[in-house]
């Protein structure tokens, strides 16, 4: 994966993989390296990971660097925060004292997103995009709210501050109320706030399922096994079956049609990451999860001996041979899925009163968003950011037409 990283080379920018990879995927990739350290103890990537995670915090130390404003979504910011949260929970080496700390960074993102909770449209929820000038501002998507939900649940467990849990529950309840979380625990992509979220985009992605699965597991753990969270967790767990073919994980919305974009080619990585966390928070789920992670890891390993270096991983694990797909996403999916099989050999994520050393700041990120001018886009620089799955215009057209995509 790091063979694709120019950030620690001359002319590179720490924390960025560069085109064609969006900023959010870089944050997710360094989360994978935090996990790698957690599982193996190998310190070879500690310095580059710390450098990357700190270089992208932005002037308000809440993962909002101004040079990312033309495509900065709540989901993007959320993935960087979840990586910082992993660093705090796993006792990843702390930054120098004069630098932002992992827990404080997570709190800053959470607080900045809580302030964006939008009651004026759809009765609540976070929008996809943060700034009004970006395509996707009218879209309320599951991944943004899922990141917020999981981050709140993890902060609640780490700090024992129930306010985070209350917000997590609000995010879960809203997602359910709107219908993005169905009665049978399927998670759909999003909805148009201009239609008051009355019509849904029914496509399902692995990472949305993973976000809510681990979030529910953290809430189950935080509430000492409260029955309603066990019921929700069980339902979410069973609903992940749609993403496994003979126990091998697949991005079923796009793999068979060969339409996965760069973002989507990384989604399975986060699902594996979050399934492993679920096992740690709710050990009774291991009976369901571990066979799937083991089978998927074996399949991923069989698809990681391609290319001239014989270490290149493909995307589709359910077919024979190489699909000729390669990149950061493919490498990260294999890495996270394989290393997640070590989850039972490592200590549980720490908390502030049980082994945690990261320093927090409950007031971080409460200053509101800075005013940002709309960037001047050119045909050569304006990208087709898909993020949660579709361009907003296409989603609106599909909704108005009454059509949708569904995986059943």
PDB file of C-alpha atoms in Angstrom, residues 142-392:
ATOM      1  CA  UNK A 142     -25.651   7.205   5.674  1.00  0.00           C
ATOM      2  CA  UNK A 143     -21.867   7.234   5.711  1.00  0.00           C
ATOM      3  CA  UNK A 144     -21.656  10.751   7.189  1.00  0.00           C
ATOM      4  CA  UNK A 145     -24.179   9.907   9.876  1.00  0.00           C
ATOM      5  CA  UNK A 146     -22.606   6.495  10.393  1.00  0.00           C
ATOM      6  CA  UNK A 147     -19.188   8.021  11.045  1.00  0.00           C
ATOM      7  CA  UNK A 148     -20.790  10.426  13.529  1.00  0.00           C
ATOM      8  CA  UNK A 149     -22.708   7.607  15.208  1.00  0.00           C
ATOM      9  CA  UNK A 150     -19.667   5.393  15.595  1.00  0.00           C
ATOM     10  CA  UNK A 151     -17.405   8.238  16.712  1.00  0.00           C
ATOM     11  CA  UNK A 152     -19.918   9.228  19.385  1.00  0.00           C
ATOM     12  CA  UNK A 153     -20.206   5.649  20.618  1.00  0.00           C
ATOM     13  CA  UNK A 154     -16.443   5.259  20.816  1.00  0.00           C
ATOM     14  CA  UNK A 155     -15.964   8.572  22.596  1.00  0.00           C
ATOM     15  CA  UNK A 156     -18.669   7.591  25.092  1.00  0.00           C
ATOM     16  CA  UNK A 157     -16.867   4.355  25.926  1.00  0.00           C
ATOM     17  CA  UNK A 158     -13.454   6.010  26.093  1.00  0.00           C
ATOM     18  CA  UNK A 159     -14.404   9.040  28.201  1.00  0.00           C
ATOM     19  CA  UNK A 160     -17.517   7.748  30.046  1.00  0.00           C
ATOM     20  CA  UNK A 161     -19.171  11.030  29.082  1.00  0.00           C
ATOM     21  CA  UNK A 162     -22.791  10.139  28.410  1.00  0.00           C
ATOM     22  CA  UNK A 163     -23.352  13.178  26.171  1.00  0.00           C
ATOM     23  CA  UNK A 164     -21.504  11.359  23.411  1.00  0.00           C
ATOM     24  CA  UNK A 165     -23.761   8.343  23.861  1.00  0.00           C
ATOM     25  CA  UNK A 166     -26.854  10.540  23.670  1.00  0.00           C
ATOM     26  CA  UNK A 167     -25.650  11.958  20.364  1.00  0.00           C
ATOM     27  CA  UNK A 168     -24.821   8.488  19.084  1.00  0.00           C
ATOM     28  CA  UNK A 169     -28.322   7.334  19.889  1.00  0.00           C
ATOM     29  CA  UNK A 170     -29.778  10.408  18.202  1.00  0.00           C
ATOM     30  CA  UNK A 171     -27.834   9.634  15.022  1.00  0.00           C
ATOM     31  CA  UNK A 172     -28.947   5.999  15.073  1.00  0.00           C
ATOM     32  CA  UNK A 173     -32.574   6.904  15.722  1.00  0.00           C
ATOM     33  CA  UNK A 174     -32.614   9.502  12.960  1.00  0.00           C
ATOM     34  CA  UNK A 175     -31.153   7.070  10.425  1.00  0.00           C
ATOM     35  CA  UNK A 176     -33.851   4.586  11.377  1.00  0.00           C
ATOM     36  CA  UNK A 177     -36.612   7.208  11.364  1.00  0.00           C
ATOM     37  CA  UNK A 178     -35.773   8.403   7.850  1.00  0.00           C
ATOM     38  CA  UNK A 179     -35.658   4.829   6.596  1.00  0.00           C
ATOM     39  CA  UNK A 180     -31.970   4.732   5.680  1.00  0.00           C
ATOM     40  CA  UNK A 181     -31.803   1.972   8.283  1.00  0.00           C
ATOM     41  CA  UNK A 182     -34.627  -0.394   7.428  1.00  0.00           C
ATOM     42  CA  UNK A 183     -36.687  -2.540   9.761  1.00  0.00           C
ATOM     43  CA  UNK A 184     -34.630  -5.542   8.684  1.00  0.00           C
ATOM     44  CA  UNK A 185     -31.393  -3.596   9.343  1.00  0.00           C
ATOM     45  CA  UNK A 186     -30.351  -2.889   5.783  1.00  0.00           C
ATOM     46  CA  UNK A 187     -28.509   0.389   5.345  1.00  0.00           C
ATOM     47  CA  UNK A 188     -29.200   2.461   2.260  1.00  0.00           C
ATOM     48  CA  UNK A 189     -27.007   5.144   0.752  1.00  0.00           C
ATOM     49  CA  UNK A 190     -28.832   8.419   1.371  1.00  0.00           C
ATOM     50  CA  UNK A 191     -31.629  10.817   0.504  1.00  0.00           C
ATOM     51  CA  UNK A 192     -32.218  14.270  -0.946  1.00  0.00           C
ATOM     52  CA  UNK A 193     -32.945  16.863   1.729  1.00  0.00           C
ATOM     53  CA  UNK A 194     -34.744  19.055  -0.824  1.00  0.00           C
ATOM     54  CA  UNK A 195     -37.359  16.305  -0.955  1.00  0.00           C
ATOM     55  CA  UNK A 196     -37.366  16.216   2.857  1.00  0.00           C
ATOM     56  CA  UNK A 197     -35.751  12.772   2.631  1.00  0.00           C
ATOM     57  CA  UNK A 198     -39.026  11.320   1.379  1.00  0.00           C
ATOM     58  CA  UNK A 199     -37.300   9.172  -1.241  1.00  0.00           C
ATOM     59  CA  UNK A 200     -34.279   6.959  -0.674  1.00  0.00           C
ATOM     60  CA  UNK A 201     -31.347   5.784  -2.724  1.00  0.00           C
ATOM     61  CA  UNK A 202     -31.504   2.069  -1.845  1.00  0.00           C
ATOM     62  CA  UNK A 203     -28.020   1.032  -2.852  1.00  0.00           C
ATOM     63  CA  UNK A 204     -26.111  -0.812  -0.119  1.00  0.00           C
ATOM     64  CA  UNK A 205     -22.377  -0.527   0.564  1.00  0.00           C
ATOM     65  CA  UNK A 206     -20.265  -2.677   2.852  1.00  0.00           C
ATOM     66  CA  UNK A 207     -18.759   0.217   4.772  1.00  0.00           C
ATOM     67  CA  UNK A 208     -22.126   1.616   5.853  1.00  0.00           C
ATOM     68  CA  UNK A 209     -22.971  -1.771   7.331  1.00  0.00           C
ATOM     69  CA  UNK A 210     -19.580  -1.854   9.037  1.00  0.00           C
ATOM     70  CA  UNK A 211     -19.901   1.638  10.482  1.00  0.00           C
ATOM     71  CA  UNK A 212     -23.232   0.916  12.115  1.00  0.00           C
ATOM     72  CA  UNK A 213     -22.250  -2.586  13.166  1.00  0.00           C
ATOM     73  CA  UNK A 214     -19.233  -1.414  15.166  1.00  0.00           C
ATOM     74  CA  UNK A 215     -21.110   1.632  16.457  1.00  0.00           C
ATOM     75  CA  UNK A 216     -23.849  -0.608  17.836  1.00  0.00           C
ATOM     76  CA  UNK A 217     -21.210  -2.922  19.335  1.00  0.00           C
ATOM     77  CA  UNK A 218     -19.616   0.013  21.147  1.00  0.00           C
ATOM     78  CA  UNK A 219     -23.007   1.097  22.464  1.00  0.00           C
ATOM     79  CA  UNK A 220     -23.685  -2.481  23.577  1.00  0.00           C
ATOM     80  CA  UNK A 221     -20.356  -2.460  25.421  1.00  0.00           C
ATOM     81  CA  UNK A 222     -20.854   1.025  26.866  1.00  0.00           C
ATOM     82  CA  UNK A 223     -24.303   0.140  28.217  1.00  0.00           C
ATOM     83  CA  UNK A 224     -22.985  -3.100  29.743  1.00  0.00           C
ATOM     84  CA  UNK A 225     -24.920  -5.293  27.360  1.00  0.00           C
ATOM     85  CA  UNK A 226     -28.233  -3.462  27.254  1.00  0.00           C
ATOM     86  CA  UNK A 227     -30.781  -5.683  25.531  1.00  0.00           C
ATOM     87  CA  UNK A 228     -31.938  -3.151  22.928  1.00  0.00           C
ATOM     88  CA  UNK A 229     -28.382  -2.697  21.720  1.00  0.00           C
ATOM     89  CA  UNK A 230     -27.888  -6.450  21.606  1.00  0.00           C
ATOM     90  CA  UNK A 231     -31.041  -6.697  19.478  1.00  0.00           C
ATOM     91  CA  UNK A 232     -29.846  -3.943  17.153  1.00  0.00           C
ATOM     92  CA  UNK A 233     -26.369  -5.430  16.929  1.00  0.00           C
ATOM     93  CA  UNK A 234     -27.759  -8.867  16.152  1.00  0.00           C
ATOM     94  CA  UNK A 235     -29.972  -7.449  13.415  1.00  0.00           C
ATOM     95  CA  UNK A 236     -27.144  -5.469  11.845  1.00  0.00           C
ATOM     96  CA  UNK A 237     -24.894  -8.510  12.004  1.00  0.00           C
ATOM     97  CA  UNK A 238     -27.386 -10.746  10.225  1.00  0.00           C
ATOM     98  CA  UNK A 239     -27.943  -8.100   7.563  1.00  0.00           C
ATOM     99  CA  UNK A 240     -24.281  -8.251   6.533  1.00  0.00           C
ATOM    100  CA  UNK A 241     -24.928 -11.623   4.895  1.00  0.00           C
ATOM    101  CA  UNK A 242     -25.746  -9.797   1.668  1.00  0.00           C
ATOM    102  CA  UNK A 243     -22.070  -8.830   1.359  1.00  0.00           C
ATOM    103  CA  UNK A 244     -20.677 -12.369   1.516  1.00  0.00           C
ATOM    104  CA  UNK A 245     -20.579 -14.968  -1.208  1.00  0.00           C
ATOM    105  CA  UNK A 246     -19.733 -18.335   0.338  1.00  0.00           C
ATOM    106  CA  UNK A 247     -18.334 -16.396   3.308  1.00  0.00           C
ATOM    107  CA  UNK A 248     -16.085 -14.266   1.083  1.00  0.00           C
ATOM    108  CA  UNK A 249     -16.648 -10.517   1.256  1.00  0.00           C
ATOM    109  CA  UNK A 250     -17.764  -8.763  -1.902  1.00  0.00           C
ATOM    110  CA  UNK A 251     -18.751  -5.197  -2.794  1.00  0.00           C
ATOM    111  CA  UNK A 252     -21.864  -6.580  -4.421  1.00  0.00           C
ATOM    112  CA  UNK A 253     -23.185  -3.210  -5.591  1.00  0.00           C
ATOM    113  CA  UNK A 254     -20.412  -2.801  -8.141  1.00  0.00           C
ATOM    114  CA  UNK A 255     -18.019  -5.747  -8.392  1.00  0.00           C
ATOM    115  CA  UNK A 256     -20.098  -8.006 -10.627  1.00  0.00           C
ATOM    116  CA  UNK A 257     -20.858  -5.111 -12.971  1.00  0.00           C
ATOM    117  CA  UNK A 258     -17.238  -3.911 -12.926  1.00  0.00           C
ATOM    118  CA  UNK A 259     -18.348  -0.393 -11.999  1.00  0.00           C
ATOM    119  CA  UNK A 260     -16.548   0.194  -8.671  1.00  0.00           C
ATOM    120  CA  UNK A 261     -14.886   3.599  -8.628  1.00  0.00           C
ATOM    121  CA  UNK A 262     -11.649   4.396  -6.798  1.00  0.00           C
ATOM    122  CA  UNK A 263     -13.418   5.109  -3.501  1.00  0.00           C
ATOM    123  CA  UNK A 264     -15.576   2.005  -3.606  1.00  0.00           C
ATOM    124  CA  UNK A 265     -12.581  -0.248  -4.239  1.00  0.00           C
ATOM    125  CA  UNK A 266     -11.482   0.456  -0.647  1.00  0.00           C
ATOM    126  CA  UNK A 267     -14.792  -0.098   1.174  1.00  0.00           C
ATOM    127  CA  UNK A 268     -14.202  -3.722   2.184  1.00  0.00           C
ATOM    128  CA  UNK A 269     -11.186  -2.621   4.213  1.00  0.00           C
ATOM    129  CA  UNK A 270     -13.338  -0.656   6.626  1.00  0.00           C
ATOM    130  CA  UNK A 271     -15.930  -3.389   6.882  1.00  0.00           C
ATOM    131  CA  UNK A 272     -13.226  -5.847   7.982  1.00  0.00           C
ATOM    132  CA  UNK A 273     -11.804  -3.262  10.385  1.00  0.00           C
ATOM    133  CA  UNK A 274     -15.180  -2.629  11.973  1.00  0.00           C
ATOM    134  CA  UNK A 275     -16.145  -6.302  12.136  1.00  0.00           C
ATOM    135  CA  UNK A 276     -12.967  -6.971  14.107  1.00  0.00           C
ATOM    136  CA  UNK A 277     -13.794  -4.130  16.504  1.00  0.00           C
ATOM    137  CA  UNK A 278     -17.268  -5.611  16.893  1.00  0.00           C
ATOM    138  CA  UNK A 279     -15.730  -8.889  18.083  1.00  0.00           C
ATOM    139  CA  UNK A 280     -13.758  -6.991  20.727  1.00  0.00           C
ATOM    140  CA  UNK A 281     -16.788  -5.025  21.956  1.00  0.00           C
ATOM    141  CA  UNK A 282     -19.238  -7.949  21.850  1.00  0.00           C
ATOM    142  CA  UNK A 283     -17.346 -11.268  21.980  1.00  0.00           C
ATOM    143  CA  UNK A 284     -20.503 -13.294  21.305  1.00  0.00           C
ATOM    144  CA  UNK A 285     -20.407 -12.013  17.714  1.00  0.00           C
ATOM    145  CA  UNK A 286     -17.148 -13.874  17.008  1.00  0.00           C
ATOM    146  CA  UNK A 287     -18.994 -17.059  16.105  1.00  0.00           C
ATOM    147  CA  UNK A 288     -20.622 -15.227  13.210  1.00  0.00           C
ATOM    148  CA  UNK A 289     -17.809 -12.865  12.222  1.00  0.00           C
ATOM    149  CA  UNK A 290     -14.569 -14.820  12.453  1.00  0.00           C
ATOM    150  CA  UNK A 291     -15.407 -17.532   9.883  1.00  0.00           C
ATOM    151  CA  UNK A 292     -16.219 -14.784   7.383  1.00  0.00           C
ATOM    152  CA  UNK A 293     -13.029 -12.871   8.142  1.00  0.00           C
ATOM    153  CA  UNK A 294     -10.940 -16.040   7.868  1.00  0.00           C
ATOM    154  CA  UNK A 295     -12.461 -17.099   4.558  1.00  0.00           C
ATOM    155  CA  UNK A 296     -12.207 -13.563   3.184  1.00  0.00           C
ATOM    156  CA  UNK A 297      -8.574 -13.272   4.303  1.00  0.00           C
ATOM    157  CA  UNK A 298      -7.652 -16.503   2.520  1.00  0.00           C
ATOM    158  CA  UNK A 299      -9.410 -15.295  -0.605  1.00  0.00           C
ATOM    159  CA  UNK A 300      -7.676 -11.915  -0.399  1.00  0.00           C
ATOM    160  CA  UNK A 301      -4.279 -13.584   0.031  1.00  0.00           C
ATOM    161  CA  UNK A 302      -4.873 -15.685  -3.078  1.00  0.00           C
ATOM    162  CA  UNK A 303      -5.462 -12.462  -4.979  1.00  0.00           C
ATOM    163  CA  UNK A 304      -2.292 -10.673  -3.803  1.00  0.00           C
ATOM    164  CA  UNK A 305       0.440 -12.222  -5.913  1.00  0.00           C
ATOM    165  CA  UNK A 306      -0.102 -10.370  -9.168  1.00  0.00           C
ATOM    166  CA  UNK A 307       1.776  -7.700 -11.077  1.00  0.00           C
ATOM    167  CA  UNK A 308       5.487  -7.462 -11.778  1.00  0.00           C
ATOM    168  CA  UNK A 309       6.284  -7.389  -8.062  1.00  0.00           C
ATOM    169  CA  UNK A 310       4.101 -10.440  -7.360  1.00  0.00           C
ATOM    170  CA  UNK A 311       2.675  -8.504  -4.381  1.00  0.00           C
ATOM    171  CA  UNK A 312      -0.116  -6.652  -6.136  1.00  0.00           C
ATOM    172  CA  UNK A 313      -3.648  -7.333  -4.864  1.00  0.00           C
ATOM    173  CA  UNK A 314      -6.790  -7.453  -6.954  1.00  0.00           C
ATOM    174  CA  UNK A 315     -10.243  -6.229  -6.021  1.00  0.00           C
ATOM    175  CA  UNK A 316     -12.601  -9.150  -6.590  1.00  0.00           C
ATOM    176  CA  UNK A 317     -11.903 -12.102  -4.293  1.00  0.00           C
ATOM    177  CA  UNK A 318     -14.805 -14.287  -5.424  1.00  0.00           C
ATOM    178  CA  UNK A 319     -13.409 -15.052  -8.866  1.00  0.00           C
ATOM    179  CA  UNK A 320     -10.347 -16.916 -10.090  1.00  0.00           C
ATOM    180  CA  UNK A 321      -7.374 -14.958 -11.307  1.00  0.00           C
ATOM    181  CA  UNK A 322      -6.547 -11.269 -11.345  1.00  0.00           C
ATOM    182  CA  UNK A 323      -9.174  -8.719 -12.317  1.00  0.00           C
ATOM    183  CA  UNK A 324      -6.411  -6.264 -13.344  1.00  0.00           C
ATOM    184  CA  UNK A 325      -7.502  -3.835 -10.633  1.00  0.00           C
ATOM    185  CA  UNK A 326      -4.826  -2.465  -8.343  1.00  0.00           C
ATOM    186  CA  UNK A 327      -4.137   0.502  -6.114  1.00  0.00           C
ATOM    187  CA  UNK A 328      -4.360   1.784  -2.570  1.00  0.00           C
ATOM    188  CA  UNK A 329      -7.877   0.460  -2.076  1.00  0.00           C
ATOM    189  CA  UNK A 330      -7.089  -3.077  -3.177  1.00  0.00           C
ATOM    190  CA  UNK A 331      -3.959  -3.246  -1.000  1.00  0.00           C
ATOM    191  CA  UNK A 332      -5.790  -1.770   2.004  1.00  0.00           C
ATOM    192  CA  UNK A 333      -8.709  -4.196   1.685  1.00  0.00           C
ATOM    193  CA  UNK A 334      -6.361  -7.162   1.755  1.00  0.00           C
ATOM    194  CA  UNK A 335      -4.265  -5.725   4.597  1.00  0.00           C
ATOM    195  CA  UNK A 336      -7.206  -4.953   6.881  1.00  0.00           C
ATOM    196  CA  UNK A 337      -8.991  -8.218   6.186  1.00  0.00           C
ATOM    197  CA  UNK A 338      -5.913 -10.349   6.799  1.00  0.00           C
ATOM    198  CA  UNK A 339      -4.723  -8.524   9.913  1.00  0.00           C
ATOM    199  CA  UNK A 340      -8.239  -8.415  11.380  1.00  0.00           C
ATOM    200  CA  UNK A 341      -7.901 -12.163  11.918  1.00  0.00           C
ATOM    201  CA  UNK A 342      -5.458 -11.314  14.724  1.00  0.00           C
ATOM    202  CA  UNK A 343      -8.152  -9.535  16.744  1.00  0.00           C
ATOM    203  CA  UNK A 344      -8.319 -12.229  19.420  1.00  0.00           C
ATOM    204  CA  UNK A 345      -4.574 -12.016  20.043  1.00  0.00           C
ATOM    205  CA  UNK A 346      -4.502  -8.331  21.023  1.00  0.00           C
ATOM    206  CA  UNK A 347      -5.748  -6.416  24.062  1.00  0.00           C
ATOM    207  CA  UNK A 348      -9.109  -4.630  23.915  1.00  0.00           C
ATOM    208  CA  UNK A 349      -9.164  -0.942  23.008  1.00  0.00           C
ATOM    209  CA  UNK A 350      -8.290   1.093  26.089  1.00  0.00           C
ATOM    210  CA  UNK A 351     -10.333   3.803  27.790  1.00  0.00           C
ATOM    211  CA  UNK A 352      -9.354   6.906  29.715  1.00  0.00           C
ATOM    212  CA  UNK A 353      -9.599   5.066  33.026  1.00  0.00           C
ATOM    213  CA  UNK A 354      -8.274   1.717  31.803  1.00  0.00           C
ATOM    214  CA  UNK A 355      -4.892   2.172  30.212  1.00  0.00           C
ATOM    215  CA  UNK A 356      -5.505   5.128  27.901  1.00  0.00           C
ATOM    216  CA  UNK A 357      -2.811   7.810  27.712  1.00  0.00           C
ATOM    217  CA  UNK A 358      -4.100  10.155  24.998  1.00  0.00           C
ATOM    218  CA  UNK A 359      -5.054  13.608  26.251  1.00  0.00           C
ATOM    219  CA  UNK A 360      -8.431  15.062  25.388  1.00  0.00           C
ATOM    220  CA  UNK A 361     -10.079  18.440  25.137  1.00  0.00           C
ATOM    221  CA  UNK A 362     -13.888  18.322  25.472  1.00  0.00           C
ATOM    222  CA  UNK A 363     -14.157  21.887  24.132  1.00  0.00           C
ATOM    223  CA  UNK A 364     -12.137  21.239  20.983  1.00  0.00           C
ATOM    224  CA  UNK A 365     -13.906  22.022  17.728  1.00  0.00           C
ATOM    225  CA  UNK A 366     -16.636  24.142  19.275  1.00  0.00           C
ATOM    226  CA  UNK A 367     -15.695  27.374  17.500  1.00  0.00           C
ATOM    227  CA  UNK A 368     -17.813  26.742  14.420  1.00  0.00           C
ATOM    228  CA  UNK A 369     -16.730  26.372  10.802  1.00  0.00           C
ATOM    229  CA  UNK A 370     -14.561  29.018   9.213  1.00  0.00           C
ATOM    230  CA  UNK A 371     -16.002  30.957   6.301  1.00  0.00           C
ATOM    231  CA  UNK A 372     -14.644  29.479   3.088  1.00  0.00           C
ATOM    232  CA  UNK A 373     -15.050  30.943  -0.389  1.00  0.00           C
ATOM    233  CA  UNK A 374     -16.183  28.704  -3.208  1.00  0.00           C
ATOM    234  CA  UNK A 375     -13.123  27.545  -5.156  1.00  0.00           C
ATOM    235  CA  UNK A 376     -12.776  28.382  -8.816  1.00  0.00           C
ATOM    236  CA  UNK A 377     -12.962  25.034 -10.569  1.00  0.00           C
ATOM    237  CA  UNK A 378     -11.512  24.358 -14.004  1.00  0.00           C
ATOM    238  CA  UNK A 379     -12.288  21.507 -16.406  1.00  0.00           C
ATOM    239  CA  UNK A 380      -8.888  19.986 -15.703  1.00  0.00           C
ATOM    240  CA  UNK A 381      -9.153  20.088 -11.925  1.00  0.00           C
ATOM    241  CA  UNK A 382     -12.818  19.631 -11.132  1.00  0.00           C
ATOM    242  CA  UNK A 383     -13.321  15.998 -10.235  1.00  0.00           C
ATOM    243  CA  UNK A 384     -16.267  13.717 -10.255  1.00  0.00           C
ATOM    244  CA  UNK A 385     -16.415  13.057  -6.536  1.00  0.00           C
ATOM    245  CA  UNK A 386     -18.730  10.157  -5.954  1.00  0.00           C
ATOM    246  CA  UNK A 387     -18.061   9.515  -2.253  1.00  0.00           C
ATOM    247  CA  UNK A 388     -21.120   7.745  -0.995  1.00  0.00           C
ATOM    248  CA  UNK A 389     -21.997   6.263  -4.319  1.00  0.00           C
ATOM    249  CA  UNK A 390     -23.548   8.720  -6.801  1.00  0.00           C
ATOM    250  CA  UNK A 391     -23.328  12.281  -7.953  1.00  0.00           C
ATOM    251  CA  UNK A 392     -26.096  14.236  -6.308  1.00  0.00           C
TER     252      UNK A 392
END
